[in-house]
Short mmCIF file of C-alpha atoms in Angstrom, two decimals:
data_model
loop_
_atom_site.label_atom_id
_atom_site.label_comp_id
_atom_site.label_asym_id
_atom_site.label_seq_id
_atom_site.Cartn_x
_atom_site.Cartn_y
_atom_site.Cartn_z
CA MET A 1 -0.17 -0.21 0.01
CA ARG A 2 1.23 2.81 -0.82
CA LYS A 3 1.87 6.36 1.71
CA THR A 4 1.09 9.68 -0.10
CA LYS A 5 0.95 13.24 1.17
CA ALA A 6 -1.55 15.47 0.78
CA ALA A 7 -1.49 18.94 1.66
CA THR A 8 -5.02 21.85 1.70
CA CYS A 9 -5.14 25.27 3.23
CA ILE A 10 -8.47 26.25 5.95
CA PHE A 11 -9.03 29.82 6.48
CA LEU A 12 -11.95 30.58 8.65
CA PHE A 13 -13.67 33.10 9.13
CA ILE A 14 -16.15 32.85 7.41
CA GLY A 15 -16.67 28.84 6.86
CA PHE A 16 -17.88 28.28 3.47
CA MET A 17 -17.22 24.48 1.90
CA PRO A 18 -18.50 23.47 -1.48
CA PHE A 19 -19.76 19.90 -1.13
CA LEU A 20 -17.88 17.00 -2.69
CA LEU A 21 -19.16 13.12 -3.17
CA GLY A 22 -17.91 10.52 -1.03
CA ALA A 23 -17.84 8.27 2.47
CA CYS A 24 -16.95 7.75 5.55
CA ILE A 25 -15.59 4.46 6.99
CA SER A 26 -15.15 4.32 10.54
CA LYS A 27 -12.45 1.91 12.32
CA PRO A 28 -12.68 -0.50 15.48
CA ALA A 29 -11.52 1.88 17.70
CA VAL A 30 -8.30 2.96 19.18
CA ASP A 31 -5.97 4.76 22.14
CA SER A 32 -6.15 7.89 21.16
CA SER A 33 -3.58 9.20 23.83
CA ALA A 34 -1.04 6.76 21.21
CA ILE A 35 -2.47 8.11 17.97
CA GLU A 36 -2.22 12.12 19.90
CA HIS A 37 1.69 11.87 20.57
CA GLN A 38 2.56 9.48 16.87
CA THR A 39 0.26 10.65 14.71
CA VAL A 40 -1.53 15.22 16.00
CA HIS A 41 0.82 17.16 15.13
CA ILE A 42 -0.41 21.26 15.82
CA ASP A 43 1.89 23.80 14.45
CA LEU A 44 0.90 26.78 16.39
CA GLN A 45 1.67 30.09 15.10
CA PRO A 46 0.86 33.95 18.26
CA PRO A 47 -0.92 35.47 17.51
CA VAL A 48 0.48 39.07 14.97
CA VAL A 49 -1.55 42.35 15.16
CA THR A 50 -0.83 44.14 12.29
CA GLU A 51 -2.90 48.40 13.35
CA LYS A 52 -4.05 49.82 10.29
CA LYS A 53 -4.89 54.33 10.26
CA THR A 54 -8.00 54.74 8.17
CA GLU A 55 -10.75 56.82 7.64
CA HIS A 56 -12.73 54.71 5.99
CA PRO A 57 -13.72 50.57 7.54
CA PRO A 58 -11.74 47.67 5.59
CA PHE A 59 -15.29 47.15 4.09
CA LEU A 60 -15.97 51.53 2.95
CA GLY A 61 -14.76 52.74 0.56
CA PRO A 62 -15.21 57.03 -0.02
CA GLY A 63 -18.38 57.83 -0.36
CA LYS A 64 -20.07 54.94 -0.53
CA GLN A 65 -23.22 53.98 2.09
CA SER A 66 -23.83 51.21 3.99
CA ILE A 67 -24.70 49.91 7.18
CA TRP A 68 -21.23 50.27 8.99
CA GLN A 69 -21.21 54.23 7.36
CA ASP A 70 -21.07 55.11 11.01
CA VAL A 71 -18.07 52.74 12.67
CA GLU A 72 -15.31 55.01 13.41
CA ALA A 73 -12.81 51.05 13.92
CA TYR A 74 -12.92 48.10 13.11
CA THR A 75 -11.15 44.45 14.35
CA GLU A 76 -10.63 41.66 11.65
CA TRP A 77 -9.04 38.05 12.69
CA LEU A 78 -9.05 35.16 10.84
CA TYR A 79 -8.21 32.07 12.57
CA SER A 80 -5.81 30.27 10.03
CA CYS A 81 -6.25 26.45 10.08
CA ARG A 82 -4.06 24.35 7.69
CA THR A 83 -4.04 20.80 7.65
CA ILE A 84 -0.97 18.23 5.60
CA PHE A 85 -2.60 14.50 6.17
CA GLU A 86 -1.19 11.95 5.32
CA THR A 87 -2.12 8.76 4.14
CA GLU A 88 -2.56 4.90 2.90
CA THR A 89 -3.90 4.60 -0.56
CA VAL A 90 -6.15 1.22 0.99
CA HIS A 91 -7.93 0.78 -2.51
CA SER A 92 -7.87 2.31 -5.90
CA ASP A 93 -9.66 2.24 -9.34
CA ASP A 94 -9.61 4.24 -12.76
CA THR A 95 -10.17 1.58 -15.71
CA SER A 96 -13.72 1.83 -15.58
CA GLY A 97 -14.62 5.74 -17.98
CA GLY A 98 -14.30 7.62 -13.49
CA ALA A 99 -11.72 6.32 -10.53
CA THR A 100 -12.54 5.63 -7.35
CA VAL A 101 -10.20 5.54 -4.57
CA GLY A 102 -9.64 4.79 -0.41
CA LEU A 103 -7.46 6.49 2.08
CA LYS A 104 -6.66 5.80 4.83
CA VAL A 105 -6.02 9.23 7.86
CA LYS A 106 -2.55 7.56 9.25
CA GLY A 107 -1.63 11.04 10.14
CA VAL A 108 -2.03 14.88 10.36
CA THR A 109 -0.82 18.32 10.83
CA ILE A 110 -2.00 21.29 11.63
CA LYS A 111 -0.91 24.53 11.15
CA LEU A 112 -2.41 27.25 13.24
CA SER A 113 -1.93 30.96 12.88
CA LEU A 114 -4.17 34.31 14.19
CA PRO A 115 -3.71 37.37 11.89
CA ILE A 116 -5.84 40.58 13.38
CA SER A 117 -6.20 43.76 12.01
CA VAL A 118 -7.17 46.56 13.92
CA TYR A 119 -8.27 49.91 11.19
CA LEU A 120 -8.02 53.47 13.22
CA PRO A 121 -8.79 56.01 12.57
CA ALA A 122 -5.03 58.40 11.90
CA LYS A 123 -6.43 60.38 15.49
CA ALA A 124 -8.20 58.12 17.23
CA ARG A 125 -9.10 58.42 20.64
CA PRO A 126 -7.50 56.44 23.80
CA GLU A 127 -11.19 55.01 24.62
CA LEU A 128 -11.87 54.01 20.73
CA LYS A 129 -8.19 52.31 20.92
CA GLU A 130 -8.86 50.78 24.61
CA HIS A 131 -12.32 49.68 22.67
CA GLU A 132 -10.51 47.97 20.01
CA ASP A 133 -7.81 46.49 22.71
CA GLY A 134 -10.34 44.94 23.77
CA HIS A 135 -11.72 42.97 20.86
CA VAL A 136 -7.42 42.27 20.52
CA LEU A 137 -7.57 41.31 24.17
CA ILE A 138 -10.81 38.42 23.10
CA CYS A 139 -9.22 36.64 20.61
CA SER A 140 -5.75 35.94 22.03
CA LEU A 141 -7.80 34.51 25.08
CA VAL A 142 -9.75 32.38 23.27
CA TYR A 143 -6.42 31.81 21.16
CA ARG A 144 -4.77 30.02 23.82
CA ASN A 145 -7.68 26.60 23.34
CA ALA A 146 -6.88 26.67 19.61
CA TYR A 147 -3.89 24.08 20.33
CA ARG A 148 -6.01 21.60 22.40
CA ALA A 149 -9.31 22.25 19.73
CA ALA A 150 -7.08 21.24 16.97
CA ARG A 151 -5.29 17.86 18.56
CA GLU A 152 -8.96 17.13 19.57
CA ALA A 153 -10.28 17.94 16.24
CA GLY A 154 -7.49 15.84 14.09
CA LEU A 155 -8.19 13.31 16.50
CA LEU A 156 -11.85 13.03 15.51
CA ILE A 157 -10.27 12.01 11.40
CA VAL A 158 -7.32 9.62 12.54
CA GLY A 159 -7.58 5.91 11.96
CA LYS A 160 -10.83 6.46 9.64
CA THR A 161 -10.71 5.23 5.90
CA TYR A 162 -12.78 8.30 3.37
CA GLU A 163 -13.73 7.44 -0.29
CA GLY A 164 -13.65 9.26 -3.19
CA MET A 165 -14.87 9.99 -6.60
CA GLY A 166 -14.35 11.68 -9.38
CA LYS A 167 -12.93 12.31 -13.41
CA ASN A 168 -9.77 10.59 -12.65
CA LEU A 169 -7.32 8.94 -9.62
CA ASP A 170 -5.99 13.12 -8.63
CA GLU A 171 -10.10 14.04 -9.01
CA ALA A 172 -10.83 11.08 -6.69
CA ARG A 173 -8.59 11.70 -4.26
CA ALA A 174 -9.11 15.93 -3.24
CA VAL A 175 -13.07 15.34 -2.68
CA ALA A 176 -11.82 11.63 -0.24
CA LEU A 177 -9.34 14.47 1.08
CA SER A 178 -11.81 17.45 1.73
CA GLN A 179 -14.09 15.15 3.94
CA PRO A 180 -11.25 14.61 7.45
CA GLU A 181 -10.63 18.75 6.17
CA LYS A 182 -14.38 19.67 6.50
CA ILE A 183 -14.23 18.00 9.55
CA ILE A 184 -11.25 19.78 11.43
CA ALA A 185 -12.83 22.03 9.78
CA ALA A 186 -15.91 22.47 10.92
CA ALA A 187 -14.85 21.32 14.99
CA TYR A 188 -12.05 24.10 14.71
CA GLN A 189 -14.83 26.88 13.61
CA GLU A 190 -17.20 25.67 16.64
CA ALA A 191 -14.59 25.45 19.41
CA VAL A 192 -12.50 28.54 18.56
CA ALA A 193 -13.68 31.50 15.44
CA ASP A 194 -17.37 30.74 16.95
CA VAL A 195 -16.47 30.99 20.38
CA CYS A 196 -14.47 34.24 19.43
CA GLY A 197 -17.70 36.37 18.41
CA GLN A 198 -20.09 34.93 20.75
CA ALA A 199 -17.44 36.74 23.08
CA SER A 200 -16.56 39.85 20.45
CA GLU A 201 -20.76 40.82 20.22
CA LYS A 202 -21.41 39.74 24.35
CA TYR A 203 -18.06 42.49 24.51
CA ASP A 204 -19.71 45.42 22.83
CA GLU A 205 -23.25 44.73 24.85
CA TYR A 206 -20.86 45.06 27.56
CA CYS A 207 -18.95 48.09 26.49
CA HIS A 208 -22.74 49.71 25.42
CA ARG A 209 -24.29 48.13 28.03
CA TYR A 210 -21.42 50.38 30.55
CA THR A 211 -21.01 53.09 28.45
CA GLY A 212 -19.63 56.53 30.73
CA ASP A 213 -18.26 54.27 33.48
CA LEU A 214 -15.70 54.65 34.56
CA LYS A 215 -14.60 51.70 37.36
CA LYS A 216 -15.65 48.92 34.66
CA SER A 217 -12.23 48.78 32.38
CA ARG A 218 -12.55 48.12 28.46
CA SER A 219 -9.81 44.99 29.31
CA GLU A 220 -11.48 44.15 32.46
CA LEU A 221 -15.38 43.38 30.42
CA ALA A 222 -13.94 41.78 27.22
CA LYS A 223 -12.72 39.32 30.65
CA SER A 224 -15.89 38.93 31.15
CA ALA A 225 -17.72 38.43 27.89
CA TYR A 226 -14.98 36.38 26.88
CA LYS A 227 -15.45 34.30 30.63
CA THR A 228 -19.20 34.04 30.04
CA ILE A 229 -18.64 32.87 26.64
CA SER A 230 -15.71 29.79 27.45
CA ASP A 231 -18.28 28.80 30.75
CA ILE A 232 -20.96 27.41 28.36
CA PRO A 233 -20.22 23.55 27.24
CA ILE A 234 -19.65 23.32 23.75
CA LYS A 235 -20.82 20.09 21.59
CA VAL A 236 -18.63 18.09 20.68
CA ILE A 237 -18.24 17.01 17.34
CA LYS A 238 -18.21 13.60 16.48
#
């Protein structure tokens, strides 16, 4: 049987994955602790924060109108999750006008990064920058769980065989590998990216509620928002 490595790339902010034909065959349970150390590898890069001066939010141009026209500042984050699979070809056929393949996932390397862009007016008020710093803090707090979330996502697919069909073997392999890719993407999205989005919404809610209250710093409100959301149980995708 032939072992191959295939690299795919997932960028998680607003997730969308096209539907592809395929199926999953579950194998007998294995020792997850052994899998964790031998076949699931996580490459975690630190967050990178870039501050950009602008008179317009990134989604607007001069003279354009939108529901965001009154926004003075904006923080944009991107939880990136790149997967590299090590596979074993269980079977393949390319003799009947189409191709089929079965790929067993022997291991996966998951590369994580978090670029954050903060858009501020050239002469931003201190309280405006402090507010956006709160969003950056939430992104960083959530990212502390990225390693564990990615590792658990990897454990969901290692040891399983995925079937793919296509016009040729390359297309069939791509279809097969799209399945573990989507499983990891969905699990990471829910455990990390979605949590950040929910905590950021809660933070904005708190900031509005405590407008003018100098006793409550934006960092305190950001931490409170994160704790409120992170204490909510997250559904485990199997």
